[in-house]
Coordinates of C-alpha atoms in Angstrom, one line a residue:
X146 CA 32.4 15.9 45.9
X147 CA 34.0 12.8 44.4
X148 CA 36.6 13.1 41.9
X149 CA 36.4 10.8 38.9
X150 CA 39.8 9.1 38.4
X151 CA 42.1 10.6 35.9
X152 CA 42.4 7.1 34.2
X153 CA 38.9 7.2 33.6
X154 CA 38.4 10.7 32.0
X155 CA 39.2 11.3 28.1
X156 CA 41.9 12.8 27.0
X157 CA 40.7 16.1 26.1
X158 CA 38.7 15.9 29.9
X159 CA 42.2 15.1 31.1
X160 CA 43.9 18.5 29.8
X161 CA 40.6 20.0 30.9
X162 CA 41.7 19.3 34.4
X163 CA 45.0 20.6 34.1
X164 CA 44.1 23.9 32.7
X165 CA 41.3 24.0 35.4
X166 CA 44.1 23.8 38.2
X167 CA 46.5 25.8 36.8
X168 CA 43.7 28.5 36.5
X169 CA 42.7 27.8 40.2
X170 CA 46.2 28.6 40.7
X171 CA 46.6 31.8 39.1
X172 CA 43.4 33.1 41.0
X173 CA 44.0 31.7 44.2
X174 CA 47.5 33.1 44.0
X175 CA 46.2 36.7 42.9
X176 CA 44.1 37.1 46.3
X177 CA 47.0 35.8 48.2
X178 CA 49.3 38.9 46.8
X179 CA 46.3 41.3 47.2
X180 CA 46.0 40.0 51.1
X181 CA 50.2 40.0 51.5
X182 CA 49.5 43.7 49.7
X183 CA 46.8 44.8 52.3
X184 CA 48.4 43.5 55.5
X185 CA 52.0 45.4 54.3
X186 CA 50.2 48.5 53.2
X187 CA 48.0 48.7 56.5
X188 CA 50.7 48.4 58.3
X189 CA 52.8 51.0 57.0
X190 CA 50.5 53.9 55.5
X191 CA 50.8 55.7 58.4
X192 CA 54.6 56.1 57.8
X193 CA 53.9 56.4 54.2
X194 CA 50.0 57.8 53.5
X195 CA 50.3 57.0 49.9
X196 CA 50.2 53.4 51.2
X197 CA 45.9 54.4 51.5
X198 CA 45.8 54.0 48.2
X199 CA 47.2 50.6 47.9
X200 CA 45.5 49.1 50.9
X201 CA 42.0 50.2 49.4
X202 CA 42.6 48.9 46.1
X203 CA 43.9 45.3 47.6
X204 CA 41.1 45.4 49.6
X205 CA 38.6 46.0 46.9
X206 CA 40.5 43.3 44.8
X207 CA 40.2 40.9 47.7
X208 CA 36.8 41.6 48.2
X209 CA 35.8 40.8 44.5
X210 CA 38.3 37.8 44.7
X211 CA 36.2 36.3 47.2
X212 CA 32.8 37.6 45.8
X213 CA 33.5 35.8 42.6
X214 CA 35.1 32.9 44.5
X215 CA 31.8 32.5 46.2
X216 CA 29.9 32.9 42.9
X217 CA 31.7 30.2 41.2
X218 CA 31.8 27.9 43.5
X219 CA 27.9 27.8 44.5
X220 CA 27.6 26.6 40.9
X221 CA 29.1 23.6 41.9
X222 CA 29.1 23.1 45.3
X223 CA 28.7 24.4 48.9
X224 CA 31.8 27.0 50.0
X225 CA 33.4 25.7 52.6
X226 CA 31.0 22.6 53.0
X227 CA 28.8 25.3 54.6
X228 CA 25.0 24.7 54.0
X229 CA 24.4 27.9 52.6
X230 CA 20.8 28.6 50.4
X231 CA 21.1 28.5 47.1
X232 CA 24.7 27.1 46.6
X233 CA 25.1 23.5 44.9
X234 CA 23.5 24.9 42.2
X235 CA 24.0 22.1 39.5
X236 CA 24.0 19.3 41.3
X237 CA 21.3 20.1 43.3
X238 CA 19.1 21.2 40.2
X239 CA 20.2 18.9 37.9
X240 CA 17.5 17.2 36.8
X241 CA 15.3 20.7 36.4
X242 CA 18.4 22.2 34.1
X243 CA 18.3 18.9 32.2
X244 CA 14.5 19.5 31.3
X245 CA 14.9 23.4 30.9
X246 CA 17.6 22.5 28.6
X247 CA 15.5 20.1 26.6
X248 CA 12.8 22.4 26.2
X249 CA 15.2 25.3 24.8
X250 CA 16.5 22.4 22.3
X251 CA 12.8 21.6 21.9
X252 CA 11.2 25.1 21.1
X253 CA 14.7 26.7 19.4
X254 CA 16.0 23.8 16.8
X255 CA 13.4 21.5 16.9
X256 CA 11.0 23.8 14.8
X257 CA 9.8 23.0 11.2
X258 CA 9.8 26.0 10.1
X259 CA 13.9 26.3 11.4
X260 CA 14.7 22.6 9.8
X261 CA 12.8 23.9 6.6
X262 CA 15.1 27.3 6.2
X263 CA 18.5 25.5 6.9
X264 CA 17.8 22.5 4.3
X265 CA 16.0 24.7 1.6
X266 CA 19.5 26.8 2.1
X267 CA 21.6 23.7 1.5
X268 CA 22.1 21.6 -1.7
X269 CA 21.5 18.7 -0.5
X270 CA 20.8 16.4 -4.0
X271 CA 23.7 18.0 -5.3
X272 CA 26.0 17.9 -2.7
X273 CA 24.9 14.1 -1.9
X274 CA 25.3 13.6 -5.7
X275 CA 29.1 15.3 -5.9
X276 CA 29.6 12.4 -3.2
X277 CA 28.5 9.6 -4.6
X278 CA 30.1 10.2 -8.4
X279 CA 33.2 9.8 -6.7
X280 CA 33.7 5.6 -7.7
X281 CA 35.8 5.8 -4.0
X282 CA 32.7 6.7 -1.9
X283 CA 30.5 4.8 -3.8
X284 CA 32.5 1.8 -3.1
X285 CA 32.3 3.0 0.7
X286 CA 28.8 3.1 0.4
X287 CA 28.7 -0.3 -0.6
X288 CA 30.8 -2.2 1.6
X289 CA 29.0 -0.2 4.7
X290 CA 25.9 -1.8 3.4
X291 CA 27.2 -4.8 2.2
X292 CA 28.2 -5.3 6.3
X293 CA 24.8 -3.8 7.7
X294 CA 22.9 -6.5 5.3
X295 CA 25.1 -9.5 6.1
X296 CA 25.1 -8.7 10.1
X297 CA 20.9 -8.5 9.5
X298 CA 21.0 -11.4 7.5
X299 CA 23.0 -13.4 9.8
X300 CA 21.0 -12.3 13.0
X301 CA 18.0 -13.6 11.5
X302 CA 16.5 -16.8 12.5
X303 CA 15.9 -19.2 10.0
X304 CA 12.7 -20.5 11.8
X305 CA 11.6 -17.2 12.1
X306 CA 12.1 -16.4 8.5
X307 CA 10.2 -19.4 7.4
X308 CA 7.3 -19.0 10.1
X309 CA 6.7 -15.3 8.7
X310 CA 6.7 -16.6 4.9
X311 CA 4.5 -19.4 6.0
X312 CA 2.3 -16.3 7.6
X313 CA 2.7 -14.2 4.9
X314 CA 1.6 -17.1 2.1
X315 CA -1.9 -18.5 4.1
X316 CA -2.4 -15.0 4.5
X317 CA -1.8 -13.5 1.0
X318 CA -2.2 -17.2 -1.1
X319 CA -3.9 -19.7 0.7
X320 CA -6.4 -17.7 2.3
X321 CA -8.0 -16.2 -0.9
X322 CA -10.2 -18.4 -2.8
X323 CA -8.5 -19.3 -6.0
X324 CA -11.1 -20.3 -8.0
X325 CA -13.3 -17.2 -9.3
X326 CA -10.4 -15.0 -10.1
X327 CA -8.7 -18.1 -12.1
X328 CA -12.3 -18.4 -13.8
X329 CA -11.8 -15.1 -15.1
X330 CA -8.5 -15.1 -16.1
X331 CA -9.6 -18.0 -17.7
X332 CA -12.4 -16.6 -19.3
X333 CA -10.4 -13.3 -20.6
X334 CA -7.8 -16.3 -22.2
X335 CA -10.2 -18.3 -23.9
X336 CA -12.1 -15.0 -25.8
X337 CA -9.1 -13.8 -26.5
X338 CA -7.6 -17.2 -28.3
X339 CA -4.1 -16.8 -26.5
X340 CA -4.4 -20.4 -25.4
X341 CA -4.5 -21.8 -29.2
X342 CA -0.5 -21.4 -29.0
X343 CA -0.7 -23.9 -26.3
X344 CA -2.8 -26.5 -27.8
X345 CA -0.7 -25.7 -30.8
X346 CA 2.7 -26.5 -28.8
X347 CA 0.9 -29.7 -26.9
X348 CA 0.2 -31.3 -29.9
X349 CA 4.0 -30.6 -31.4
X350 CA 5.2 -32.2 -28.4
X351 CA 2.6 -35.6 -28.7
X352 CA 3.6 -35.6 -32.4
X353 CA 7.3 -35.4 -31.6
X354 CA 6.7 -38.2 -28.6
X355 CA 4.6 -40.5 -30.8
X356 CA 7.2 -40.6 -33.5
X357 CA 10.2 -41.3 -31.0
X358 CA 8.3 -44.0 -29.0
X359 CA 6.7 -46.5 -31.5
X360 CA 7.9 -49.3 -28.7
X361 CA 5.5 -48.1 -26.9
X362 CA 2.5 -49.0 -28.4
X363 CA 3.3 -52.7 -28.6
X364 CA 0.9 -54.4 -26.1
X365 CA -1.2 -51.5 -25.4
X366 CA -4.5 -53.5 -26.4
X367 CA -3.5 -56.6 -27.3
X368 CA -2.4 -57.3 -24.1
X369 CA -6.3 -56.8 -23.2
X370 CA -7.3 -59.0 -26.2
X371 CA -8.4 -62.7 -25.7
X372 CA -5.9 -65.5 -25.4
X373 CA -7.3 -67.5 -28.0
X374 CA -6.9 -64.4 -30.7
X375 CA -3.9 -65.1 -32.9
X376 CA -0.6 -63.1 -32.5
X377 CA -0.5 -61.5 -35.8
X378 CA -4.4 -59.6 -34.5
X379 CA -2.6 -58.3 -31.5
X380 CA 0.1 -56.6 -33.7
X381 CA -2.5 -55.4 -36.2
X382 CA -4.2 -54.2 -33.3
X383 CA -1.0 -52.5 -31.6
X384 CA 0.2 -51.0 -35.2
X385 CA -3.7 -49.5 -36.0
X386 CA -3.8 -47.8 -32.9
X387 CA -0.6 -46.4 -33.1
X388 CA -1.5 -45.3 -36.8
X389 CA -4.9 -43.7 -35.8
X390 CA -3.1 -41.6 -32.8
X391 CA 0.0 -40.5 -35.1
X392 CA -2.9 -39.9 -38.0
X393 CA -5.5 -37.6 -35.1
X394 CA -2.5 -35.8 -33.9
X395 CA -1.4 -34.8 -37.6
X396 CA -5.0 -33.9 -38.3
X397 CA -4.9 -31.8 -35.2
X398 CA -2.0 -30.4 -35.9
X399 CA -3.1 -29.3 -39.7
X400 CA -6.4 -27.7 -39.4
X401 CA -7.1 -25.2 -36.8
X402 CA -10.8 -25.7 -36.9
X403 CA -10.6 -29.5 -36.1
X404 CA -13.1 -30.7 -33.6
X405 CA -10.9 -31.3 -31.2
X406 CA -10.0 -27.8 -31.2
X407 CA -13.5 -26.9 -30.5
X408 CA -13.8 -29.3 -27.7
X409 CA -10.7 -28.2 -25.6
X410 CA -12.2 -24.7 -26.6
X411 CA -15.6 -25.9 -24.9
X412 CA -13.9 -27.7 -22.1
X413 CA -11.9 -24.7 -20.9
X414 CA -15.3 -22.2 -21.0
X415 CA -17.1 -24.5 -19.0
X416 CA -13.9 -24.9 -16.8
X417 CA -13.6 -21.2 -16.2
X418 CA -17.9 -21.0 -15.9
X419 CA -17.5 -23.6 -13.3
X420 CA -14.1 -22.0 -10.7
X421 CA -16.0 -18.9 -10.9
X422 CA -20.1 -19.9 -10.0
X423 CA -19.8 -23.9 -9.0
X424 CA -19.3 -24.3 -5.6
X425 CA -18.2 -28.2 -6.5
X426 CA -15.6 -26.8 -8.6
X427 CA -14.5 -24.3 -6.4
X428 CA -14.5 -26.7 -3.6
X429 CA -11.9 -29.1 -5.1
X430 CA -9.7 -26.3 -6.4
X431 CA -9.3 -25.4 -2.9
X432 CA -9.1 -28.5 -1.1
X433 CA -6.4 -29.2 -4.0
X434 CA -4.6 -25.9 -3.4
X435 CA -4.2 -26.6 1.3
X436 CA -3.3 -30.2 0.7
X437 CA 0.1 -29.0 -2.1
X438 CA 0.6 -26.0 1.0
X439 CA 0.6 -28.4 3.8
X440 CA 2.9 -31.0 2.1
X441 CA 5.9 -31.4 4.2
X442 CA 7.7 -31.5 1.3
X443 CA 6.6 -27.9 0.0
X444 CA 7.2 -26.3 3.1
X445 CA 10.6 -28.7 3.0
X446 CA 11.4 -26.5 -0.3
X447 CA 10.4 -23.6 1.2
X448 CA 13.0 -23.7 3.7
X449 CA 15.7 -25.1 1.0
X450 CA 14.8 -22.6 -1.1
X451 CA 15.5 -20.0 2.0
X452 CA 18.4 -20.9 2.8
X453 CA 19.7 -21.0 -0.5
X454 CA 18.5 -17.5 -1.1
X455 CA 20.7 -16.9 2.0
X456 CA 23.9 -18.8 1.1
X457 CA 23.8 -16.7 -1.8
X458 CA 23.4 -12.9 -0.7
X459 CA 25.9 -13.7 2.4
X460 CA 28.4 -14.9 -0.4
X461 CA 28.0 -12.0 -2.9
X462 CA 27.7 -9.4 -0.1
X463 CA 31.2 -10.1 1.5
X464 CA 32.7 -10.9 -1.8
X465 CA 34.4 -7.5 -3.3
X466 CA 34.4 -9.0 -6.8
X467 CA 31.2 -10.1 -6.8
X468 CA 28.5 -8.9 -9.8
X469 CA 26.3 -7.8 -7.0
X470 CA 28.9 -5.4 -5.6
X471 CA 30.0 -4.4 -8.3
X472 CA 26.4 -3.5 -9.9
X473 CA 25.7 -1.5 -6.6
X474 CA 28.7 0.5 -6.5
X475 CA 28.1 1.1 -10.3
X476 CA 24.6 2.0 -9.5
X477 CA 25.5 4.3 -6.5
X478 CA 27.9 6.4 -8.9
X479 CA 25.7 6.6 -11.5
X480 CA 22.6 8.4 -9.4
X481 CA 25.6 10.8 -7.8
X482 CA 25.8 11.6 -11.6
X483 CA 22.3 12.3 -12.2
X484 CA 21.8 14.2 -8.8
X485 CA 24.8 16.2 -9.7
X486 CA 22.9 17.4 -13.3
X487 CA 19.4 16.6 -13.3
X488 CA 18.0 20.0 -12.1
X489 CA 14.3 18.3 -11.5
X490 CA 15.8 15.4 -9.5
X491 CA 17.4 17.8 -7.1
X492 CA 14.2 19.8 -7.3
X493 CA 12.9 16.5 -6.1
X494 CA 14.9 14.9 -3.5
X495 CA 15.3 18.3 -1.6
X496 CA 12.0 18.5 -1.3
X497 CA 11.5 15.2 -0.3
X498 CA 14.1 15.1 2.2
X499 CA 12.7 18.9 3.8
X500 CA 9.4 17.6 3.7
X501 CA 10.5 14.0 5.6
X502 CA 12.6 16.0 8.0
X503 CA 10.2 18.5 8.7
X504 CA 7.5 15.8 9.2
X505 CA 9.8 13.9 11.4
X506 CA 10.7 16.9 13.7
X507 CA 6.9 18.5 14.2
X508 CA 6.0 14.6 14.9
X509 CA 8.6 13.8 17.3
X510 CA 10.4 16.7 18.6
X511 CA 9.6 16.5 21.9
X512 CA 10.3 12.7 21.7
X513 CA 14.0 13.8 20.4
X514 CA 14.1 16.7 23.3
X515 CA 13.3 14.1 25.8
X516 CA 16.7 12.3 25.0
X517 CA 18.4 15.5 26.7
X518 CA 16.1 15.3 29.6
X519 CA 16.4 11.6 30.0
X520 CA 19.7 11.3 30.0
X521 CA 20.5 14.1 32.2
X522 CA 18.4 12.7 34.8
X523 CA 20.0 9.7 34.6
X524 CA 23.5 11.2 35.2
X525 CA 24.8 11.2 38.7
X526 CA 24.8 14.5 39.9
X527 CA 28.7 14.8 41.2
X528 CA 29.6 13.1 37.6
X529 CA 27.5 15.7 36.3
X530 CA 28.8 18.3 38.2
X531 CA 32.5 17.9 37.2
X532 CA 32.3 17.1 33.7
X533 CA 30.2 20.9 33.4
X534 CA 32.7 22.5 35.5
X535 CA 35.8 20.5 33.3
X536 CA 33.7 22.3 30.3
X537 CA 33.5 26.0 31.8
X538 CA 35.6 26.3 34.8
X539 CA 38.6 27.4 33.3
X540 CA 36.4 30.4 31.6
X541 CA 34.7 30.9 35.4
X542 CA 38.6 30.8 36.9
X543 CA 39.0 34.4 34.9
X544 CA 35.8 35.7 35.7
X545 CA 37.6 35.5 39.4
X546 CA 40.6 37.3 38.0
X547 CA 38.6 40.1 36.3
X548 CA 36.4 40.3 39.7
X549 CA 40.0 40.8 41.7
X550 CA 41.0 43.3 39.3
X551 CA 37.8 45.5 39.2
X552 CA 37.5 45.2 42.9
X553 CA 40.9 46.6 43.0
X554 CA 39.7 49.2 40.7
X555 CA 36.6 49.8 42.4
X556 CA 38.1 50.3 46.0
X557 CA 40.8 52.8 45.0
X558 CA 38.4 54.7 43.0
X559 CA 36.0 54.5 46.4
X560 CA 38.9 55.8 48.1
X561 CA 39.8 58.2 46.1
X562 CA 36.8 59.9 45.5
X563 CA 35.6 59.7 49.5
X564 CA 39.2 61.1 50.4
X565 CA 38.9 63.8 47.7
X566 CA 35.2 64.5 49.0
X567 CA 36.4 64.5 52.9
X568 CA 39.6 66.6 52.2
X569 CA 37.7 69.2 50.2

């Protein structure tokens, strides 16, 4: 199997490796004393019979030194290259581990009724509040989503942005007929008398007008009049008019049962009678309302006004001074504050945040266990191979030094009790 390069492993991965070998070492080297042991001790326990003893238990410790050697190293590969069964075990079940795997995951953590017990054991509104009252975090806080909003707001295409509000307003306020719900607003204004203020206020501001442009009544009619009626009729004409509109006005203004009153009174009734049941009406309303829409220089607005909009939050966002930061750090501490005493809000937001978590994980566990699955499929299976055996190896390396060490165990006590059997 390929060896990834050491430059391209992680550090930790890196000291991984080492530990690994030097493990490999020490085991390796073990079975190499217990064989040096055996060969010596055959040799000589004729001359020396205690010798038995020691050759059976090297003999048992090199047989569990290569039983566990064996062991460990089908989990990874074949021994010796050899095409034995059931060796290669990872890589050649890889995929089938990966699924296993995210089934466990599946049926062991991702279970309601498991994410319900650890967050109803956790305070998570007060602990979250503690956080946030801190003015440092909440500054953190901020400037975290200061960057996430600009990085949105920069990645957005203005186009798009003004082709979805475009959407969003034929959808929302052009499609809609306008007139009957205008009727009855204006119906609901005119019973109630709120619109007297504004006949009251439209006849202040002609009063005020009128009595700051007398200029502007010179000529009015009397530019209309014959050319053989004397000048001084076309300024009795000009002055009269401008007399009788300053004296109407006055009147108007002064008694709030004047005709005219009643008139704009009447005039608005049959207005609202007419957006709501004339089709006419309604008709020109609408045709009004798409032509202002569809003006170039509306939608030219539009996107001014967009941009602007913009310009702005990209300006406050990145500015640390700015009153919006500032207000949303301010704000951020202050709910820490509440979450840290407000018994009901904590009552609140834990059970919010259980109920959204649980919801989550019974609607899309096996969507979240399917990352495991995925992804290990995906790996390639020496890659695979070494980083589970950088993970575990140097744990398997002593599972061969305990299996020398019993073996060695086991034989002499094999020994022992068949010699004891035999010589008895």
């Amino acid at each position: 199997m390929a060896r990834t390069p050491t430059a391209l492993l992680s550090p930790a991965d890196q000291e991984r490796r080492r530990a690994l070998r030097t493990m490999k070492t020490i085991a390796l080297a073990a079975l190499l004393v217990l064989a040096v042991v055996f060969v010596v001790s055959f040799a000589l326990q004729g001359r020396y019979p205690w010798l038995a003893y020691v050759r059976a238990a090297a003999e048992g410790g090199m047989v569990g030194a290569l039983a566990d050697w064996f062991a460990v190293t089908a989990l990874f590969r074949r021994p010796l290259g050899l095409p034995i069964p059931h060796t290669a075990i990872i890589p050649n079940r890889k995929d089938e581990i990966g699924r296993t795997l995210g089934e466990f995951v599946e049926t062991n953590f991702l279970s309601g009724d498991v994410v319900r017990t650890k967050l109803e054991s956790t305070a998570i509104a007060s602990r979250l509040g503690a956080w946030l009252a801190d003015p440092a975090h909440a500054e953190r806080v901020t400037v975290e989503a200061s960057a996430m909003a600009s990085g949105v707001l920069r990645a957005l295409s203005d186009d798009d942005v003004r082709s979805v509000l475009e959407d969003l307003a034929r959808e929302h306020l052009i499609a809609p007929a306008w007139g009957p719900p205008l009727g009855g607003w204006l119906t609901r204004v005119v019973a109630s008398g709120a619109h007297h203020h504004a006949v009251d206020l439209a006849a202040d501001s002609i009063a005020a007008w009128l009595e700051g442009n007398r200029a502007s009544f010179e000529g009015l009619v009397s530019r209309r009049l014959p050319s053989w009626v004397p000048r001084v009729a076309h300024r009795f004409v000009d002055d009269t008019v401008y007399k009788e509109a300053v004296t109407f006005i006055a009147a108007v203004r002064a008694d709030p049962d004047h005709p005219a009153r009643h008139a704009i009174d009447g005039y608005l009734e049959r207005l609202a009678e007419n957006l709501q049941h004339d089709p006419a009406t309604i008709g020109r309303l609408e045709d009004a309302k798409v032509a202002v829409f569809d003006s170039p220089r509306v939608r030219e607005l539009a996107g001014e006004a967009w941009n602007t909009v913009k310009t702005g939050l990209l300006s406050a966002l990145g500015d640390p001074e700015s009153g919006l930061r500032r207000r949303a750090s301010s704000a951020l501490s202050e709910i820490g504050e509440r979450l840290m005493t407000d018994a009901a809000l904590q009552r609140r937001v834990d059970t919010w945040v259980s109920d959204a978590a649980v919801f989550l994980v019974d609607r899309y566990r096996h969507d979240i266990a399917s990352i495991i699955t995925d992804t290990v499929e995906r790996w390639d299976p020496a890659e695979t191979t070494e980083k589970i055996e950088l993970m575990v190896g140097r744990d398997l390396q002593y599972i061969r030094l305990n299996g020398t060490i019993v073996g060695a165990l086991a034989g002499l006590a094999i020994f022992s009790i068949a010699t004891a059997l035999l010589g008895t």
